mmCIF file of C-alpha atoms in Angstrom:
data_model
loop_
_atom_site.group_PDB
_atom_site.id
_atom_site.type_symbol
_atom_site.label_atom_id
_atom_site.label_comp_id
_atom_site.label_asym_id
_atom_site.label_seq_id
_atom_site.Cartn_x
_atom_site.Cartn_y
_atom_site.Cartn_z
ATOM 1 C CA MET A 1 164.871 103.386 142.292
ATOM 2 C CA ILE A 2 166.322 100.058 141.083
ATOM 3 C CA LEU A 3 163.226 98.312 142.448
ATOM 4 C CA VAL A 4 160.961 100.573 140.370
ATOM 5 C CA ILE A 5 162.958 99.938 137.175
ATOM 6 C CA VAL A 6 162.943 96.164 137.726
ATOM 7 C CA PHE A 7 159.231 96.320 138.502
ATOM 8 C CA ILE A 8 158.477 98.301 135.321
ATOM 9 C CA VAL A 9 160.441 95.825 133.177
ATOM 10 C CA PHE A 10 158.670 92.899 134.877
ATOM 11 C CA ILE A 11 155.206 94.424 134.375
ATOM 12 C CA PHE A 12 156.037 95.300 130.742
ATOM 13 C CA PHE A 13 156.986 91.712 129.923
ATOM 14 C CA ALA A 14 154.089 90.341 131.985
ATOM 15 C CA CYS A 15 151.730 92.531 129.933
ATOM 16 C CA GLU A 16 153.286 91.369 126.662
ATOM 17 C CA VAL A 17 152.863 87.724 127.702
ATOM 18 C CA SER A 18 149.305 88.387 128.930
ATOM 19 C CA MET A 19 148.340 90.030 125.636
ATOM 20 C CA TYR A 20 149.888 87.119 123.742
ATOM 21 C CA LEU A 21 147.959 84.579 125.860
ATOM 22 C CA SER A 22 144.746 86.573 125.491
ATOM 23 C CA HIS A 23 145.192 86.775 121.715
ATOM 24 C CA ARG A 24 146.100 83.102 121.386
ATOM 25 C CA PHE A 25 143.576 81.500 123.725
ATOM 26 C CA LEU A 26 140.689 83.983 123.852
ATOM 27 C CA GLY A 27 140.994 85.500 120.371
ATOM 28 C CA HIS A 28 141.643 82.175 118.630
ATOM 29 C CA GLY A 29 140.692 79.560 121.166
ATOM 30 C CA TYR A 30 137.405 79.288 122.941
ATOM 31 C CA GLU A 31 134.323 79.910 120.823
ATOM 32 C CA ILE A 32 132.283 81.272 123.714
ATOM 33 C CA THR A 33 134.261 84.446 124.299
ATOM 34 C CA PRO A 34 133.090 87.793 122.867
ATOM 35 C CA LEU A 35 136.751 88.403 122.073
ATOM 36 C CA ARG A 36 136.765 85.392 119.737
ATOM 37 C CA ARG A 37 133.758 86.707 117.793
ATOM 38 C CA SER A 38 135.255 90.183 117.498
ATOM 39 C CA HIS A 39 138.664 88.860 116.541
ATOM 40 C CA ARG A 40 137.226 86.617 113.828
ATOM 41 C CA ILE A 41 135.704 89.709 112.197
ATOM 42 C CA HIS A 42 139.139 91.363 112.287
ATOM 43 C CA HIS A 43 140.718 88.426 110.439
ATOM 44 C CA ILE A 44 137.961 88.237 107.832
ATOM 45 C CA SER A 45 137.668 91.953 107.073
ATOM 46 C CA HIS A 46 141.437 92.654 106.992
ATOM 47 C CA ASN A 47 141.689 96.465 106.924
ATOM 48 C CA ASP A 48 138.057 97.330 107.630
ATOM 49 C CA HIS A 49 137.975 96.164 111.246
ATOM 50 C CA HIS A 50 140.929 97.067 113.428
ATOM 51 C CA ALA A 51 140.156 94.980 116.513
ATOM 52 C CA HIS A 52 139.658 97.932 118.881
ATOM 53 C CA GLU A 53 137.390 95.731 120.999
ATOM 54 C CA ASP A 54 140.203 93.209 121.417
ATOM 55 C CA PHE A 55 142.426 95.833 122.979
ATOM 56 C CA MET A 56 139.652 96.993 125.301
ATOM 57 C CA TRP A 57 139.127 93.414 126.504
ATOM 58 C CA GLY A 58 142.880 92.962 126.942
ATOM 59 C CA ALA A 59 143.200 96.200 128.921
ATOM 60 C CA LEU A 60 140.240 95.289 131.104
ATOM 61 C CA LEU A 61 141.641 91.825 131.859
ATOM 62 C CA LEU A 62 145.081 93.219 132.704
ATOM 63 C CA LEU A 63 143.678 95.946 134.955
ATOM 64 C CA LEU A 64 141.429 93.476 136.754
ATOM 65 C CA LEU A 65 144.418 91.191 137.299
ATOM 66 C CA ILE A 66 146.445 94.046 138.784
ATOM 67 C CA VAL A 67 143.604 95.079 141.098
ATOM 68 C CA LEU A 68 143.194 91.444 142.198
ATOM 69 C CA VAL A 69 146.929 91.058 142.909
ATOM 70 C CA TRP A 70 147.103 94.316 144.840
ATOM 71 C CA THR A 71 143.928 93.478 146.762
ATOM 72 C CA VAL A 72 145.466 90.181 147.877
ATOM 73 C CA MET A 73 148.794 91.885 148.723
ATOM 74 C CA GLY A 74 147.118 94.760 150.491
ATOM 75 C CA PHE A 75 147.294 98.389 149.437
ATOM 76 C CA ASN A 76 148.670 99.594 152.753
ATOM 77 C CA ASN A 77 152.197 98.286 152.542
ATOM 78 C CA GLU A 78 155.414 100.179 151.856
ATOM 79 C CA TYR A 79 155.299 99.308 148.149
ATOM 80 C CA SER A 80 151.749 100.490 147.484
ATOM 81 C CA TYR A 81 153.044 103.236 145.149
ATOM 82 C CA LEU A 82 153.914 100.428 142.727
ATOM 83 C CA PHE A 83 150.177 99.953 142.166
ATOM 84 C CA THR A 84 150.091 103.302 140.365
ATOM 85 C CA VAL A 85 153.256 102.415 138.469
ATOM 86 C CA SER A 86 151.742 99.090 137.355
ATOM 87 C CA ILE A 87 148.561 100.801 136.105
ATOM 88 C CA GLY A 88 150.704 103.256 134.140
ATOM 89 C CA VAL A 89 152.761 100.470 132.566
ATOM 90 C CA VAL A 90 149.630 98.525 131.596
ATOM 91 C CA VAL A 91 148.101 101.592 129.962
ATOM 92 C CA PHE A 92 151.374 102.262 128.107
ATOM 93 C CA VAL A 93 151.700 98.656 126.857
ATOM 94 C CA VAL A 94 148.078 98.473 125.698
ATOM 95 C CA VAL A 95 148.253 101.851 123.907
ATOM 96 C CA PHE A 96 151.639 100.966 122.378
ATOM 97 C CA ASN A 97 150.320 97.631 121.069
ATOM 98 C CA TRP A 98 147.116 99.243 119.818
ATOM 99 C CA TYR A 99 149.050 101.980 117.981
ATOM 100 C CA ILE A 100 151.465 99.533 116.318
ATOM 101 C CA HIS A 101 148.575 97.261 115.360
ATOM 102 C CA GLU A 102 146.706 100.197 113.824
ATOM 103 C CA ALA A 103 149.830 101.119 111.849
ATOM 104 C CA TYR A 104 150.085 97.562 110.461
ATOM 105 C CA HIS A 105 146.758 98.064 108.710
ATOM 106 C CA HIS A 106 147.422 101.524 107.239
ATOM 107 C CA LYS A 107 149.390 101.703 104.008
ATOM 108 C CA GLY A 108 151.871 104.554 103.971
ATOM 109 C CA HIS A 109 152.088 104.871 107.754
ATOM 110 C CA MET A 110 155.037 106.954 108.951
ATOM 111 C CA LEU A 111 156.534 103.896 110.698
ATOM 112 C CA GLU A 112 157.035 102.156 107.348
ATOM 113 C CA ARG A 113 160.406 103.871 106.991
ATOM 114 C CA TYR A 114 161.767 101.616 109.767
ATOM 115 C CA GLN A 115 162.875 98.073 108.973
ATOM 116 C CA TRP A 116 161.806 96.737 112.400
ATOM 117 C CA PHE A 117 158.261 97.911 111.672
ATOM 118 C CA ARG A 118 158.144 96.379 108.185
ATOM 119 C CA ASN A 119 159.401 93.065 109.597
ATOM 120 C CA SER A 120 156.896 93.168 112.439
ATOM 121 C CA ARG A 121 154.012 94.036 110.097
ATOM 122 C CA GLU A 122 154.979 91.176 107.797
ATOM 123 C CA GLU A 123 154.813 88.752 110.743
ATOM 124 C CA HIS A 124 151.443 90.174 111.754
ATOM 125 C CA LEU A 125 150.025 89.849 108.250
ATOM 126 C CA GLN A 126 151.356 86.284 108.078
ATOM 127 C CA HIS A 127 149.311 85.672 111.224
ATOM 128 C CA HIS A 128 146.218 86.658 109.230
ATOM 129 C CA GLN A 129 147.117 83.955 106.684
ATOM 130 C CA ASN A 130 148.195 81.396 109.300
ATOM 131 C CA PRO A 131 146.245 82.084 112.515
ATOM 132 C CA HIS A 132 148.164 79.357 114.383
ATOM 133 C CA ALA A 133 151.363 81.423 114.619
ATOM 134 C CA ASN A 134 152.635 84.956 115.352
ATOM 135 C CA TYR A 135 150.191 85.877 118.122
ATOM 136 C CA GLY A 136 152.422 88.666 119.412
ATOM 137 C CA ILE A 137 151.043 92.081 118.528
ATOM 138 C CA ALA A 138 153.790 94.689 118.652
ATOM 139 C CA THR A 139 156.614 92.306 119.496
ATOM 140 C CA SER A 140 157.436 88.674 118.752
ATOM 141 C CA PHE A 141 158.912 88.219 122.253
ATOM 142 C CA SER A 142 156.180 85.827 123.428
ATOM 143 C CA ASP A 143 156.046 83.943 120.125
ATOM 144 C CA VAL A 144 159.734 83.147 120.469
ATOM 145 C CA ILE A 145 159.280 82.014 124.101
ATOM 146 C CA PHE A 146 156.219 79.833 123.367
ATOM 147 C CA GLY A 147 157.460 78.496 120.019
ATOM 148 C CA THR A 148 154.752 80.060 117.840
ATOM 149 C CA SER A 149 156.993 82.375 115.847
ATOM 150 C CA TYR A 150 156.743 81.822 112.125
ATOM 151 C CA ARG A 151 158.430 83.714 109.325
ATOM 152 C CA GLU A 152 157.679 82.685 105.766
ATOM 153 C CA SER A 153 160.866 82.495 103.755
ATOM 154 C CA ARG A 154 160.995 84.463 100.559
#
């Protein structure tokens, strides 16, 4: 049971870092990616385009990575049940990030009553003004690790 809990925590943070890297380098980096074109529309249109495509690309990349890792490791070992666990964690992280991101762009969302959400939304909206910082979506965990966290002082 301890192994499963450690594995879930590892996959959760790996997904957060992967989504950060995808947002930073595919959403803002290389011009050739479809994600970059879609993400640019999200930044320009503010509340009219909610970047659903970005989350689909992120989910697809994460799922492909998991299938690749498990293919290399082999599905027929004693830990093969963790493949299902990892798929579940990926789906949870992507849906969680998508939901929080949607809430950022809806005035009067029920999450606004929580200070953590208002702080997180402020960081996200600052990212729209300064696209070279705050790449984390629902958390600033990866921004802190990679030194891209920015909070405008008031």
